[in-house]
PDB file of C-alpha atoms in Angstrom:
ATOM      1  CA  MET M 178      54.639  94.613 102.778  1.00  0.00           C
ATOM      2  CA  ALA M 179      54.167  93.793 106.780  1.00  0.00           C
ATOM      3  CA  PRO M 180      56.886  94.729 109.214  1.00  0.00           C
ATOM      4  CA  THR M 181      57.703  90.998 109.584  1.00  0.00           C
ATOM      5  CA  ASP M 182      58.225  89.675 106.071  1.00  0.00           C
ATOM      6  CA  ILE M 183      60.182  92.540 105.336  1.00  0.00           C
ATOM      7  CA  ALA M 184      62.238  91.493 108.299  1.00  0.00           C
ATOM      8  CA  GLN M 185      62.848  87.718 106.844  1.00  0.00           C
ATOM      9  CA  ALA M 186      63.974  89.086 103.250  1.00  0.00           C
ATOM     10  CA  VAL M 187      66.945  91.214 104.992  1.00  0.00           C
ATOM     11  CA  LEU M 188      67.617  88.435 106.775  1.00  0.00           C
ATOM     12  CA  LYS M 189      67.316  86.125 104.431  1.00  0.00           C
ATOM     13  CA  GLU M 190      69.218  88.051 102.022  1.00  0.00           C
ATOM     14  CA  ASN M 191      72.059  89.265 103.596  1.00  0.00           C
ATOM     15  CA  THR M 192      75.262  87.316 104.837  1.00  0.00           C
ATOM     16  CA  TYR M 193      76.733  90.345 107.223  1.00  0.00           C
ATOM     17  CA  MET M 194      75.633  92.245 110.292  1.00  0.00           C
ATOM     18  CA  THR M 195      76.359  94.563 111.529  1.00  0.00           C
ATOM     19  CA  LEU M 196      77.784  94.318 116.153  1.00  0.00           C
ATOM     20  CA  ALA M 197      78.129  97.150 117.689  1.00  0.00           C
ATOM     21  CA  THR M 198      78.928  96.447 121.536  1.00  0.00           C
ATOM     22  CA  ALA M 199      80.901  98.525 123.861  1.00  0.00           C
ATOM     23  CA  SER M 200      83.456  98.440 125.983  1.00  0.00           C
ATOM     24  CA  VAL M 201      83.467  98.766 130.178  1.00  0.00           C
ATOM     25  CA  ASP M 202      84.065 102.849 129.961  1.00  0.00           C
ATOM     26  CA  GLY M 203      81.441 102.757 127.475  1.00  0.00           C
ATOM     27  CA  THR M 204      83.861 103.313 123.953  1.00  0.00           C
ATOM     28  CA  PRO M 205      82.090 101.843 120.688  1.00  0.00           C
ATOM     29  CA  ARG M 206      82.876  99.462 118.566  1.00  0.00           C
ATOM     30  CA  GLY M 207      81.265  98.211 115.755  1.00  0.00           C
ATOM     31  CA  THR M 208      81.899  95.064 113.653  1.00  0.00           C
ATOM     32  CA  PRO M 209      81.020  93.243 110.604  1.00  0.00           C
ATOM     33  CA  VAL M 210      79.784  89.572 110.525  1.00  0.00           C
ATOM     34  CA  HIS M 211      78.687  86.981 109.228  1.00  0.00           C
ATOM     35  CA  PHE M 212      75.572  85.903 110.656  1.00  0.00           C
ATOM     36  CA  ALA M 213      73.132  83.087 110.223  1.00  0.00           C
ATOM     37  CA  TYR M 214      69.079  82.619 111.889  1.00  0.00           C
ATOM     38  CA  ASP M 215      66.291  80.991 113.292  1.00  0.00           C
ATOM     39  CA  SER M 216      62.917  82.235 114.248  1.00  0.00           C
ATOM     40  CA  GLU M 217      64.719  83.361 117.482  1.00  0.00           C
ATOM     41  CA  TYR M 218      68.397  84.025 117.575  1.00  0.00           C
ATOM     42  CA  VAL M 219      70.680  85.501 115.103  1.00  0.00           C
ATOM     43  CA  TYR M 220      74.483  83.424 114.768  1.00  0.00           C
ATOM     44  CA  TRP M 221      78.067  84.308 115.226  1.00  0.00           C
ATOM     45  CA  LEU M 222      81.188  82.885 114.746  1.00  0.00           C
ATOM     46  CA  SER M 223      84.553  85.028 116.053  1.00  0.00           C
ATOM     47  CA  SER M 224      87.680  84.706 117.309  1.00  0.00           C
ATOM     48  CA  PRO M 225      87.910  84.934 121.504  1.00  0.00           C
ATOM     49  CA  GLU M 226      90.536  87.519 120.796  1.00  0.00           C
ATOM     50  CA  ALA M 227      88.513  90.579 118.481  1.00  0.00           C
ATOM     51  CA  THR M 228      87.688  93.045 120.728  1.00  0.00           C
ATOM     52  CA  HIS M 229      83.911  92.625 120.301  1.00  0.00           C
ATOM     53  CA  SER M 230      83.964  89.062 121.716  1.00  0.00           C
ATOM     54  CA  ILE M 231      86.119  90.911 124.573  1.00  0.00           C
ATOM     55  CA  ASN M 232      83.255  94.056 124.764  1.00  0.00           C
ATOM     56  CA  LEU M 233      80.733  91.536 124.498  1.00  0.00           C
ATOM     57  CA  SER M 234      82.273  89.337 127.811  1.00  0.00           C
ATOM     58  CA  LYS M 235      82.606  92.319 130.074  1.00  0.00           C
ATOM     59  CA  ASN M 236      79.152  94.894 128.565  1.00  0.00           C
ATOM     60  CA  ASP M 237      76.442  92.252 127.458  1.00  0.00           C
ATOM     61  CA  LYS M 238      74.470  95.010 125.303  1.00  0.00           C
ATOM     62  CA  LEU M 239      74.360  94.844 121.589  1.00  0.00           C
ATOM     63  CA  PHE M 240      72.888  96.771 118.545  1.00  0.00           C
ATOM     64  CA  VAL M 241      72.928  94.164 115.926  1.00  0.00           C
ATOM     65  CA  THR M 242      72.765  95.687 112.112  1.00  0.00           C
ATOM     66  CA  ILE M 243      70.885  94.350 108.739  1.00  0.00           C
ATOM     67  CA  PHE M 244      71.183  95.218 105.101  1.00  0.00           C
ATOM     68  CA  ASP M 245      71.613  95.407 102.315  1.00  0.00           C
ATOM     69  CA  ALA M 246      75.058  96.828 101.459  1.00  0.00           C
ATOM     70  CA  ASN M 247      75.452  96.526  97.735  1.00  0.00           C
ATOM     71  CA  GLN M 248      71.764  98.951  97.542  1.00  0.00           C
ATOM     72  CA  SER M 249      72.385 102.283  95.913  1.00  0.00           C
ATOM     73  CA  VAL M 250      71.445 105.741  96.879  1.00  0.00           C
ATOM     74  CA  GLY M 251      69.919 105.894  93.614  1.00  0.00           C
ATOM     75  CA  GLU M 252      67.130 103.306  95.804  1.00  0.00           C
ATOM     76  CA  LEU M 253      66.638 105.303  98.523  1.00  0.00           C
ATOM     77  CA  ALA M 254      62.875 103.755  98.583  1.00  0.00           C
ATOM     78  CA  GLN M 255      64.212  99.874  98.990  1.00  0.00           C
ATOM     79  CA  ARG M 256      66.220 100.510 101.122  1.00  0.00           C
ATOM     80  CA  ARG M 257      65.138  97.594 103.726  1.00  0.00           C
ATOM     81  CA  CYS M 258      66.971  97.222 107.402  1.00  0.00           C
ATOM     82  CA  VAL M 259      66.658  95.044 110.622  1.00  0.00           C
ATOM     83  CA  TYR M 260      67.833  96.865 113.947  1.00  0.00           C
ATOM     84  CA  ILE M 261      67.982  94.678 117.085  1.00  0.00           C
ATOM     85  CA  GLN M 262      68.358  95.840 120.890  1.00  0.00           C
ATOM     86  CA  THR M 263      69.353  93.201 122.639  1.00  0.00           C
ATOM     87  CA  HIS M 264      71.625  91.567 124.805  1.00  0.00           C
ATOM     88  CA  GLY M 265      74.297  88.555 123.225  1.00  0.00           C
ATOM     89  CA  GLU M 266      75.695  85.239 124.520  1.00  0.00           C
ATOM     90  CA  LEU M 267      78.803  83.105 124.723  1.00  0.00           C
ATOM     91  CA  LEU M 268      77.775  79.580 123.484  1.00  0.00           C
ATOM     92  CA  SER M 269      78.681  75.992 124.726  1.00  0.00           C
ATOM     93  CA  GLY M 270      77.192  72.926 125.287  1.00  0.00           C
ATOM     94  CA  ASP M 271      73.828  71.587 123.449  1.00  0.00           C
ATOM     95  CA  ASP M 272      73.667  75.701 122.650  1.00  0.00           C
ATOM     96  CA  GLU M 273      77.051  75.569 120.926  1.00  0.00           C
ATOM     97  CA  LEU M 274      75.438  72.630 118.706  1.00  0.00           C
ATOM     98  CA  ALA M 275      72.496  74.373 117.343  1.00  0.00           C
ATOM     99  CA  ALA M 276      74.285  77.737 116.199  1.00  0.00           C
ATOM    100  CA  ARG M 277      76.332  75.367 114.379  1.00  0.00           C
ATOM    101  CA  GLU M 278      73.591  73.545 112.923  1.00  0.00           C
ATOM    102  CA  VAL M 279      72.351  76.342 112.075  1.00  0.00           C
ATOM    103  CA  TYR M 280      75.312  78.233 110.848  1.00  0.00           C
ATOM    104  CA  ALA M 281      76.319  74.964 108.601  1.00  0.00           C
ATOM    105  CA  ASP M 282      72.987  75.646 106.567  1.00  0.00           C
ATOM    106  CA  LYS M 283      73.537  78.936 105.788  1.00  0.00           C
ATOM    107  CA  PHE M 284      76.797  78.999 104.855  1.00  0.00           C
ATOM    108  CA  GLY M 285      77.634  74.778 104.287  1.00  0.00           C
ATOM    109  CA  ASP M 286      81.426  74.207 105.686  1.00  0.00           C
ATOM    110  CA  GLU M 287      82.976  76.642 103.516  1.00  0.00           C
ATOM    111  CA  ASP M 288      84.269  77.916 106.553  1.00  0.00           C
ATOM    112  CA  GLY M 289      87.751  76.841 107.517  1.00  0.00           C
ATOM    113  CA  ARG M 290      88.472  78.875 110.597  1.00  0.00           C
ATOM    114  CA  LYS M 291      88.797  76.024 113.333  1.00  0.00           C
ATOM    115  CA  ALA M 292      86.171  75.688 115.688  1.00  0.00           C
ATOM    116  CA  SER M 293      88.615  75.185 118.545  1.00  0.00           C
ATOM    117  CA  GLU M 294      89.954  78.710 117.826  1.00  0.00           C
ATOM    118  CA  TRP M 295      86.509  80.455 117.062  1.00  0.00           C
ATOM    119  CA  ASN M 296      83.040  80.466 119.447  1.00  0.00           C
ATOM    120  CA  TYR M 297      79.688  80.498 119.157  1.00  0.00           C
ATOM    121  CA  TYR M 298      77.410  83.520 120.111  1.00  0.00           C
ATOM    122  CA  ARG M 299      73.929  84.224 119.742  1.00  0.00           C
ATOM    123  CA  ALA M 300      71.876  87.545 121.116  1.00  0.00           C
ATOM    124  CA  LYS M 301      68.257  86.865 120.812  1.00  0.00           C
ATOM    125  CA  ILE M 302      66.286  89.107 118.003  1.00  0.00           C
ATOM    126  CA  GLY M 303      63.179  89.557 120.434  1.00  0.00           C
ATOM    127  CA  LEU M 304      59.926  91.194 120.066  1.00  0.00           C
ATOM    128  CA  LEU M 305      59.268  93.239 116.913  1.00  0.00           C
ATOM    129  CA  ASN M 306      58.458  96.651 118.114  1.00  0.00           C
ATOM    130  CA  ALA M 307      55.723  97.897 115.423  1.00  0.00           C
ATOM    131  CA  GLU M 308      54.921 101.782 116.247  1.00  0.00           C
ATOM    132  CA  LYS M 309      58.611 102.255 114.694  1.00  0.00           C
ATOM    133  CA  SER M 310      59.141  99.632 112.186  1.00  0.00           C
ATOM    134  CA  ASP M 311      57.183 101.489 109.293  1.00  0.00           C
ATOM    135  CA  GLU M 312      58.302 100.312 105.349  1.00  0.00           C
ATOM    136  CA  GLN M 313      62.041  99.721 105.235  1.00  0.00           C
ATOM    137  CA  ARG M 314      62.658  99.982 108.446  1.00  0.00           C
ATOM    138  CA  VAL M 315      61.770  96.704 111.476  1.00  0.00           C
ATOM    139  CA  TYR M 316      63.116  97.002 115.003  1.00  0.00           C
ATOM    140  CA  TYR M 317      62.761  94.645 117.456  1.00  0.00           C
ATOM    141  CA  GLY M 318      63.636  94.702 121.308  1.00  0.00           C
ATOM    142  CA  ALA M 319      64.353  91.633 123.323  1.00  0.00           C
TER     143      ALA M 319
END
């Protein structure tokens, strides 16, 4: 299977990604968040008071990992994941409206959180790193 096909399957089959941020002093933070995606970006919805949101407001560098957490140890040969080294941004205006649509397409209106209390964010998926990718791991960089 081609790396882009693996990436599409991983993105389609999963709802959580691990969002890795760092504070200004370099303290790392990994946070699982629900995500949606389109051909260019991954999107997530978070409280502006969450540590990862505060980190992102001061340091836009991100590392995203998306994988199937339900895989067993015995399925080692089938493990697939997507890694994205990128930058994140808080959305507003038309970009926020577009993110809302992408998010609603994946999750519907089941999310009871009020939009006024949470923010939409996105990170560019970027270009495939074919040299680093293999039949299990797909790497992208913005």
